[in-house]
Coordinates of C-alpha atoms in Angstrom, one line a residue:
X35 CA 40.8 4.2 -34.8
X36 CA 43.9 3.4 -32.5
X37 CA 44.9 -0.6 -32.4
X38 CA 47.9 -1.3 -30.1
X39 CA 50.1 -4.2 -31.5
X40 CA 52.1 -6.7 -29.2
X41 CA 55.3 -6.7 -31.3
X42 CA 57.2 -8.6 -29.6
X43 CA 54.5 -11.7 -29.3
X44 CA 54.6 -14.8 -31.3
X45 CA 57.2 -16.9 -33.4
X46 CA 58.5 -14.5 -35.6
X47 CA 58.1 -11.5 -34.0
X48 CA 59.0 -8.9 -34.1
X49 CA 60.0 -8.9 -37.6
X50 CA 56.6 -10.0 -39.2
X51 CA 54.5 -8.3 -36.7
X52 CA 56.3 -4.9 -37.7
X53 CA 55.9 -6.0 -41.5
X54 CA 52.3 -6.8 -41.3
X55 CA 51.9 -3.7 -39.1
X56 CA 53.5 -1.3 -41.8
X57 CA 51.7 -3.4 -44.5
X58 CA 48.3 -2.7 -42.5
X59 CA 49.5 1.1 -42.0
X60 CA 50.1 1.9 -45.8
X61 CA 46.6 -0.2 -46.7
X62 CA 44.7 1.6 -44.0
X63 CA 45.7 5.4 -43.1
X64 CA 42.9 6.6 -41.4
X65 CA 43.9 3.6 -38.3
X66 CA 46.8 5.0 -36.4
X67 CA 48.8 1.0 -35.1
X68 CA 50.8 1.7 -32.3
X69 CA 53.8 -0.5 -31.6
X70 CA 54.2 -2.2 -28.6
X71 CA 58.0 -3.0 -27.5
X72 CA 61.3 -2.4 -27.0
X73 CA 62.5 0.3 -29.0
X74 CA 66.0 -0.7 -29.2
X75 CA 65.0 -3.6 -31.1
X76 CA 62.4 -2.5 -33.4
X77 CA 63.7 0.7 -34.7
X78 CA 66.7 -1.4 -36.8
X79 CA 63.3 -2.8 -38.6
X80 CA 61.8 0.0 -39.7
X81 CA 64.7 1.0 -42.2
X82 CA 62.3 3.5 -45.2
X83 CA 61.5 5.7 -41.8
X84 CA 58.1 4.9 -39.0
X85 CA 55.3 6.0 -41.5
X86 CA 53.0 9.1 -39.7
X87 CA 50.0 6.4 -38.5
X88 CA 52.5 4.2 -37.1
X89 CA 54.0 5.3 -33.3
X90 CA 56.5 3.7 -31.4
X91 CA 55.4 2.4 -27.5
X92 CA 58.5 1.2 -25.9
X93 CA 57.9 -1.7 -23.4
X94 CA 61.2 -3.3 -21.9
X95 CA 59.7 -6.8 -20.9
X96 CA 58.7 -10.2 -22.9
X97 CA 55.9 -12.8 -21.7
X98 CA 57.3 -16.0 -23.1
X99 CA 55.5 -19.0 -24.5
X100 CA 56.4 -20.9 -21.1
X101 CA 55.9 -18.4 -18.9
X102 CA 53.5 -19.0 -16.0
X103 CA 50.3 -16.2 -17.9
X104 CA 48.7 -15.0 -14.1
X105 CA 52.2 -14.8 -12.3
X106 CA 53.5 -13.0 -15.8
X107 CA 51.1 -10.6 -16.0
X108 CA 50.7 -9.6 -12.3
X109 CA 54.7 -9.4 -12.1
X110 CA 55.8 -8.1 -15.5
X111 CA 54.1 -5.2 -15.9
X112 CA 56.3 -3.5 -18.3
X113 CA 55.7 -6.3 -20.8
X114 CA 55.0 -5.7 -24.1
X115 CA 51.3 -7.6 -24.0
X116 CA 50.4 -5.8 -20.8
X117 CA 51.4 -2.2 -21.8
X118 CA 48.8 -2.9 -24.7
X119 CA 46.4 -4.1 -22.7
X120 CA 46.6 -0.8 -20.6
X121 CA 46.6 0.9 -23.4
X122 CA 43.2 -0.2 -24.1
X123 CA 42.3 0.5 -20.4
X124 CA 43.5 3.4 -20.8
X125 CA 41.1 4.1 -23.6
X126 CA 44.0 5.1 -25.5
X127 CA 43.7 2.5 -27.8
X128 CA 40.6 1.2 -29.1
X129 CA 41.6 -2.7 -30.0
X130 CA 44.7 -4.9 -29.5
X131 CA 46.5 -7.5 -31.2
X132 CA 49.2 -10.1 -30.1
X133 CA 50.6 -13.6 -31.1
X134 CA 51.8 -14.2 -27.6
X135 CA 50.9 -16.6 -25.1
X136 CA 47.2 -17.7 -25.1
X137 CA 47.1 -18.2 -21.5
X138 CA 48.7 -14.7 -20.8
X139 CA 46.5 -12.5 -23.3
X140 CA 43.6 -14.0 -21.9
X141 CA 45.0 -13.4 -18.1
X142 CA 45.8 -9.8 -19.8
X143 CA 41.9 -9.5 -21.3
X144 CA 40.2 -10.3 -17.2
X145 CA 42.8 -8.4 -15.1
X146 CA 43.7 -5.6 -17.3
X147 CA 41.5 -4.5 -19.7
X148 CA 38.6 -6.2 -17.8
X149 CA 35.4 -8.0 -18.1
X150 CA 32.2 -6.9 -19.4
X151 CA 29.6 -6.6 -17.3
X152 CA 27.2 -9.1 -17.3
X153 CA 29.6 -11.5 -18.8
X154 CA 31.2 -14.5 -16.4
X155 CA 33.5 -16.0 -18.7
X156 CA 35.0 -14.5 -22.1
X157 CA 35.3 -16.7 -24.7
X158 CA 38.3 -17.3 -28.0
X159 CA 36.3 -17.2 -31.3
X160 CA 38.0 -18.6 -34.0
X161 CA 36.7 -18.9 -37.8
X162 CA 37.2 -22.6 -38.9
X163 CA 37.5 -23.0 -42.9
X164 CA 34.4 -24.5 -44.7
X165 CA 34.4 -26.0 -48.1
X166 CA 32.3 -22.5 -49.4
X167 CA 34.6 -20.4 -48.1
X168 CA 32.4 -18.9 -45.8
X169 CA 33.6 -20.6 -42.7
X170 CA 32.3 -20.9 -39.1
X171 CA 32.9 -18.9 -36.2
X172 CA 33.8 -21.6 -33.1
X173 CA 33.7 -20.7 -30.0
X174 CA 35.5 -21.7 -27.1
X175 CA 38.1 -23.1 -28.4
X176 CA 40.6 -22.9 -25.6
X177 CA 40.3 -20.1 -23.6
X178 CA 37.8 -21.8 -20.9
X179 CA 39.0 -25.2 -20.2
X180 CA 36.0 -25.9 -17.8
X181 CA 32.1 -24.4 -18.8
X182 CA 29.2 -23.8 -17.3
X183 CA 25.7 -24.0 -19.4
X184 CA 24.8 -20.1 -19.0
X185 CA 28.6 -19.1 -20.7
X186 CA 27.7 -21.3 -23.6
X187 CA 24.5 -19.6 -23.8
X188 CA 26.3 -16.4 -23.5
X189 CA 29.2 -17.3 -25.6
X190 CA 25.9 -17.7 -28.5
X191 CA 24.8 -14.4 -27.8
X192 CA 28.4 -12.9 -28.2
X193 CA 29.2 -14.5 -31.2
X194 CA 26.3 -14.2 -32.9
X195 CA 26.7 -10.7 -32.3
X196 CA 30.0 -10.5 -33.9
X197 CA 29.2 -13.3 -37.3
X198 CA 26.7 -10.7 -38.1
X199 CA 28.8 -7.0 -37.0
X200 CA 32.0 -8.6 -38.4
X201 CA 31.1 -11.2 -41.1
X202 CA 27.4 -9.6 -42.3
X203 CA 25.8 -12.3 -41.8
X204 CA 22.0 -11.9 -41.1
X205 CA 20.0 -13.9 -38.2
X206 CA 23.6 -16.5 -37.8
X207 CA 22.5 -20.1 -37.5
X208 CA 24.0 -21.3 -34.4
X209 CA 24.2 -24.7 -33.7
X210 CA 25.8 -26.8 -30.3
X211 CA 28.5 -29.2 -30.6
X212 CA 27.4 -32.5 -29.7
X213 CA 27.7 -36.3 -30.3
X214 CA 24.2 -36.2 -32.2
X215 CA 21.7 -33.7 -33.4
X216 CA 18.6 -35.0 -31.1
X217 CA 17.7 -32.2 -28.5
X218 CA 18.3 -35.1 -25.4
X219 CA 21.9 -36.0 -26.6
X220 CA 25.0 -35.1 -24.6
X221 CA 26.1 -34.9 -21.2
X222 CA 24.2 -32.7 -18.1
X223 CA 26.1 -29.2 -19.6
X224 CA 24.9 -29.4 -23.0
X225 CA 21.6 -30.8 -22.3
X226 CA 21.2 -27.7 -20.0
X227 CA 23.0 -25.2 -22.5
X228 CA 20.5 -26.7 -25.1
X229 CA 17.5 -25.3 -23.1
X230 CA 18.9 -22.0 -22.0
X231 CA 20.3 -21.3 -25.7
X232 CA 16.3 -22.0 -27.0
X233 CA 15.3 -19.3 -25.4
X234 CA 18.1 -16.8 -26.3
X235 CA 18.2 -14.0 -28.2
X236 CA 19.4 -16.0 -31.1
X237 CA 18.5 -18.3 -34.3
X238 CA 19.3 -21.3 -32.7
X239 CA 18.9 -24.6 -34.7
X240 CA 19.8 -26.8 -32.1
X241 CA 23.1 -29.9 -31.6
X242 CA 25.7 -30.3 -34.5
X243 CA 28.2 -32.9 -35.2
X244 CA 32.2 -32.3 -35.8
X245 CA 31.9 -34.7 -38.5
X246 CA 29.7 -31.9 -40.6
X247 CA 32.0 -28.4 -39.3
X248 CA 33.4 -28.2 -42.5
X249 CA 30.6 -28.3 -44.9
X250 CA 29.5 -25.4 -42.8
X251 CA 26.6 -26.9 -40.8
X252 CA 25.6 -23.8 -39.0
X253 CA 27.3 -20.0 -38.9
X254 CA 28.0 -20.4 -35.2
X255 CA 29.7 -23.3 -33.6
X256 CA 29.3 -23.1 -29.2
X257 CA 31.3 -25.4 -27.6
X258 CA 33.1 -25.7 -24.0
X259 CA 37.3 -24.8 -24.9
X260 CA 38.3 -28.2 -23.9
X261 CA 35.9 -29.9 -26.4
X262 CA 36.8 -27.2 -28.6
X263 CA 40.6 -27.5 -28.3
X264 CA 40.5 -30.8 -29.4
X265 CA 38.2 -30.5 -32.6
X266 CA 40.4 -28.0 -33.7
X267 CA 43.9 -29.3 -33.4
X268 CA 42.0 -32.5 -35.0
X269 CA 40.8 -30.5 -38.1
X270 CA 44.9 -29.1 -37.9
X271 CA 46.2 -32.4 -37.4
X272 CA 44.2 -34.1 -40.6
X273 CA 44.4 -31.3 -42.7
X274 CA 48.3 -31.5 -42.5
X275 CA 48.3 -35.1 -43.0
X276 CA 46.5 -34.9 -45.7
X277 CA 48.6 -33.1 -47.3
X278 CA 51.6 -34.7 -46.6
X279 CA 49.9 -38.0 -48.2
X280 CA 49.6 -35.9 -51.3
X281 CA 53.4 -35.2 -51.9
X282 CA 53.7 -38.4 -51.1
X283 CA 51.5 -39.7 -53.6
X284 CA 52.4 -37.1 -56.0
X285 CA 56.5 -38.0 -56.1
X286 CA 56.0 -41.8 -56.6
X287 CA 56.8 -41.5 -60.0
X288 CA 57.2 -39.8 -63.2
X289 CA 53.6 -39.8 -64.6
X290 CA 52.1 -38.6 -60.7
X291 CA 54.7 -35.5 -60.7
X292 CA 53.0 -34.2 -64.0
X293 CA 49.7 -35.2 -62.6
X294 CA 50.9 -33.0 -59.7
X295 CA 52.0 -30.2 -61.9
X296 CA 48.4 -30.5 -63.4
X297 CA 46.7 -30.0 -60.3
X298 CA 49.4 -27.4 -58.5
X299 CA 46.9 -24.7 -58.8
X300 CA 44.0 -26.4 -57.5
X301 CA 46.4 -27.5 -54.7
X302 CA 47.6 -23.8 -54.1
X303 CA 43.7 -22.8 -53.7
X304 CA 43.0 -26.0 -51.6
X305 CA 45.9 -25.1 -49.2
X306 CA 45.1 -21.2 -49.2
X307 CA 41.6 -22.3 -48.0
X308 CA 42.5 -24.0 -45.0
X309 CA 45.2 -21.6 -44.3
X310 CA 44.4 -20.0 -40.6
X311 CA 46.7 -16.4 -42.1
X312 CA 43.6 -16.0 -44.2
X313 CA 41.2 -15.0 -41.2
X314 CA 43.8 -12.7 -38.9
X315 CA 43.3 -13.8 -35.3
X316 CA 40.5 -14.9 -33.1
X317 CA 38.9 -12.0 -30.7
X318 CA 38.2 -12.8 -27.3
X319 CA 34.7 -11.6 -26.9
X320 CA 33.1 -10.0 -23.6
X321 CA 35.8 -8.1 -22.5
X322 CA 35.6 -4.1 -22.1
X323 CA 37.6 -3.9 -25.1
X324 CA 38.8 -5.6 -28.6
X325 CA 41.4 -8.0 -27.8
X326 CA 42.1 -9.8 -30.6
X327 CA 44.3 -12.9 -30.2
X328 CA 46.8 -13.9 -33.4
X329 CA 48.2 -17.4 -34.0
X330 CA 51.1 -18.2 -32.7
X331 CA 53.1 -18.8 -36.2
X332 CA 51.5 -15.2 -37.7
X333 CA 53.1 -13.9 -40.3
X334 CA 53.2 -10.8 -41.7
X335 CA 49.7 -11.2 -43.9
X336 CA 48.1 -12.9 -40.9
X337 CA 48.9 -9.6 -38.7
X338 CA 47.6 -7.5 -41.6
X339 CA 44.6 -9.5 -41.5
X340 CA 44.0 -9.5 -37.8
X341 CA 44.3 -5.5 -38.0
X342 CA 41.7 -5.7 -40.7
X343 CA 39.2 -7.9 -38.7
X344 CA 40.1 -5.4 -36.1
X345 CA 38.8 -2.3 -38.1
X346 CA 35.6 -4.3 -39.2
X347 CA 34.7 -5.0 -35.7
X348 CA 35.3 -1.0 -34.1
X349 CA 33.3 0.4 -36.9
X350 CA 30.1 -2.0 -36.4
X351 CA 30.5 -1.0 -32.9
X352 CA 30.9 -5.0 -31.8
X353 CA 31.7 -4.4 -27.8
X354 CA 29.0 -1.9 -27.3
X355 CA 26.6 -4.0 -29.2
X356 CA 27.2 -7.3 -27.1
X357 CA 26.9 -5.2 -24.1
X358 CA 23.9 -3.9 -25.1
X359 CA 22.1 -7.4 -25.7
X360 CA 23.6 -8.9 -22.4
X361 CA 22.2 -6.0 -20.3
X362 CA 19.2 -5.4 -21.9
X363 CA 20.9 -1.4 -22.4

């Protein structure tokens, strides 16, 4: 296996996306990670020597957080992201992963490494935490601002594919975000998506409510990325306020800060649990490749991670199984 890395994507690259890289490269020898960027900056960072699965691909050019991700791609072609992507295209590399700009990686998925035929719109999966640890695989959660019913149908198909490739999880329970669990709520799209989604491919147990995502209320979450977007940053945003309540609470005085001490492991785990570095990156699925999208803040266990996922999803043959269920191949 070949996975091309976007060095030079996120908010601490590149020094913990070489990190996790050479981290990923000592755990897993038989996956040769080739580093995407400019050489002049990485080679300070690999001090001990570039280990024999690791090789260097120098690309002079940055996509930025701000940068505009169609005009970017089409005009910076020697940027780091890109050259990945063709790498893929290429078929020189079997998967990529970056922590760059959402907009751009998904801009680099359509016009670079390409669409899957069959497939209209590809779609970010992303595993929310659950309370058992299992979690659910959401998707869109961003990448489509705007959905049609047939790509939430599809997006089912896809990522119940991958919950059972990926995760091993047998016949996935997918379920359809809505604002009730009777088959008539919603609006027109989800009513529709409802009826196409029955008669998919799939173990489809019909609507679910946000309010029950985290006691893990199906395996697969389908959503359209603009409804998705916002349950997810609302999850983020709660889970960190909780949290800041709690060292609040916990340094009112001098009885609560031994209470705290008390419960500092059970804190730890807690935190560890809703911790996005635990589950790598989110792949964007019907593409011709693996494109696997890191968040933003990765560091170097979350790139380790996402190069994991990575591996899991090239050996169960992922791509070439969604193909195969979309075209009937």
């Amino acid at each position: 296996m070949r996975i091309a890395i976007d060095a030079m994507g996120g908010d601490h690259a590149p020094e913990q996306i070489v990190k996790g890289a050479l981290d990923a490269a000592a755990e897993w020898p038989d996956t040769e990670l080739l580093l995407v960027g400019d050489k002049a900056v990485i080679e300070p960072l690999l001090k001990e020597g570039i280990p024999s699965n690791v090789q260097l691909i120098h690309a002079d050019e940055v996509i930025g957080p701000d940068d505009e991700p169609v005009k970017a791609v089409r005009r910076k072609k020697g940027a780091s992201m890109v050259v990945a992507g063709q790498l893929v295209k290429d078929k020189q590399a079997d998967a990529m992963l970056s922590a760059g700009n959402t907009g751009a990686l998904m801009t680099t998925g359509l016009l670079v490494v390409g669409r899957m035929e069959g497939i209209e719109r590809p779609a970010l999966a992303f595993v929310l935490p659950t309370m058992d640890d299992v979690g659910i695989l959401a998707m869109d959660l961003g990448a489509n601002m705007d959905a049609k019913p047939e790509h939430l149908a599809q997006y089912a198909v896809m990522g119940s594919i991958y919950r059972e490739k990926v995760h091993g999880i047998k016949q996935p329970r997918v379920g359809l975000l809505n604002v009730g669990t009777e088959a008539k709520k919603g609006n027109e799209m989800t009513k529709a998506a409802y009826e196409l989604m029955e008669q998919a491919p799939i173990h489809f147990i019909g609507n679910v409510e946000s309010r029950d995502v985290l006691n893990r209320n199906c395996d697969v979450l389908i959503c359209d990325g603009f409804a998705g977007n916002i349950m997810l940053k609302s999850l983020e945003g709660t889970a960190g306020t909780i949290f800041t309540m709690l060292k609040s609470a916990f340094g009112n005085s001098f009885l609560t800060k031994i209470a705290a001490a008390i419960m500092l492991p059970q804190l730890k785990k807690l935190k560890k649990k809703m911790d996005y570095k635990e589950h790598g990156g989110a792949p964007l699925l019907g593409l011709n490749g693996l494109v696997v999208k890191c968040h933003g803040s990765s560091d170097a266990v979350a790139v380790k991670n996402a190069v994991r996922q990575a591996r899991i999803a090239l050996q169960g043959n992922m791509i070439e199984s969604i193909s195969s269920e979309i075209n009937g191949k």
